[in-house]
Short mmCIF file of C-alpha atoms in Angstrom, two decimals:
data_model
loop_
_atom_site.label_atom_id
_atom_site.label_comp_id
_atom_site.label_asym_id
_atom_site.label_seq_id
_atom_site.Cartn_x
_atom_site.Cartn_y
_atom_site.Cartn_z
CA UNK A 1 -22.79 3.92 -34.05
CA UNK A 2 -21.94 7.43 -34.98
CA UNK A 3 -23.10 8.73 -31.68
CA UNK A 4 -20.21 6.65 -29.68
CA UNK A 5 -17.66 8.02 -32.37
CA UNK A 6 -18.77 11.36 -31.67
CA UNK A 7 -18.56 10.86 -28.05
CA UNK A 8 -15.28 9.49 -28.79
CA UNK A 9 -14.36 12.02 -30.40
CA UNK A 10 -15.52 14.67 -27.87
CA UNK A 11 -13.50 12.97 -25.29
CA UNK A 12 -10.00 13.26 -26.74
CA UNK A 13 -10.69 16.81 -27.56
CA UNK A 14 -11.62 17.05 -23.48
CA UNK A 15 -8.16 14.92 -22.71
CA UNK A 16 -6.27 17.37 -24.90
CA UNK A 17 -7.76 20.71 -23.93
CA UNK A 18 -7.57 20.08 -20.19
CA UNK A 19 -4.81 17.98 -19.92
CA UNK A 20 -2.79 18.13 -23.16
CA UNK A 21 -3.06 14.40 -23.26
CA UNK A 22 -2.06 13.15 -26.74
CA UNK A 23 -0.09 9.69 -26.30
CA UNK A 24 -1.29 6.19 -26.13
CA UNK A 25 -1.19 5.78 -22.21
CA UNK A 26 -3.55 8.69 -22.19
CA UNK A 27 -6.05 7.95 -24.71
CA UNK A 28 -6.53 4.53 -23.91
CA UNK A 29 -9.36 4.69 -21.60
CA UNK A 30 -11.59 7.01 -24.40
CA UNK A 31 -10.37 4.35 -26.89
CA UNK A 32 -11.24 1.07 -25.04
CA UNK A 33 -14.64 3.04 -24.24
CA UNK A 34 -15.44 3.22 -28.11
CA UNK A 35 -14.44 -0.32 -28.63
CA UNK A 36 -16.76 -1.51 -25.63
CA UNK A 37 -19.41 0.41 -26.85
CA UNK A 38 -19.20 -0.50 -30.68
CA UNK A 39 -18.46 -3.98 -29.86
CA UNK A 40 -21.83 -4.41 -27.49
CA UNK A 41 -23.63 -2.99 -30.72
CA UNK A 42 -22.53 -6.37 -32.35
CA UNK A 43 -22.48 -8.67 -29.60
CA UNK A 44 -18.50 -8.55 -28.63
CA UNK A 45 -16.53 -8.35 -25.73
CA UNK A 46 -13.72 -6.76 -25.68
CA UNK A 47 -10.51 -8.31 -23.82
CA UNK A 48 -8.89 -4.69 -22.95
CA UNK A 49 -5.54 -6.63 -22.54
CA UNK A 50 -4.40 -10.76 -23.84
CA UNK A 51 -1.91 -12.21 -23.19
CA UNK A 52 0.02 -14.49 -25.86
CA UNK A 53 2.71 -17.21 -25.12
CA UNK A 54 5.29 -17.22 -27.21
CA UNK A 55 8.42 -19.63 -27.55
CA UNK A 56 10.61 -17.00 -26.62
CA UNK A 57 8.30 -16.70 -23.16
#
């Protein structure tokens, strides 16, 4: 586990050096890496995006 956090971690210093990504929209795809990688650890899939009804549509 702590070698996908440091990967993790290696990539957002990458996105920030080379292009001074720091907001959601550019982190997501290191983040939803680290999710898919912990999650297959334990067995989990990760559903990068769900969509929830609500009343209000």
């Amino acid at each position: 586990m702590n070698h996908a956090i440091q990967h993790y971690q290696r990539q957002l210093d990458d996105l920030q050096r080379v292009a001074g990504a720091d907001n959601e929209g550019s982190l997501r795809d290191a983040f939803q890496t680290l999710l898919k990688t912990l999650g297959h650890e334990q067995q989990l899939i990760l559903v990068n995006e769900y969509e929830i009804k609500t009343a209000a549509g």
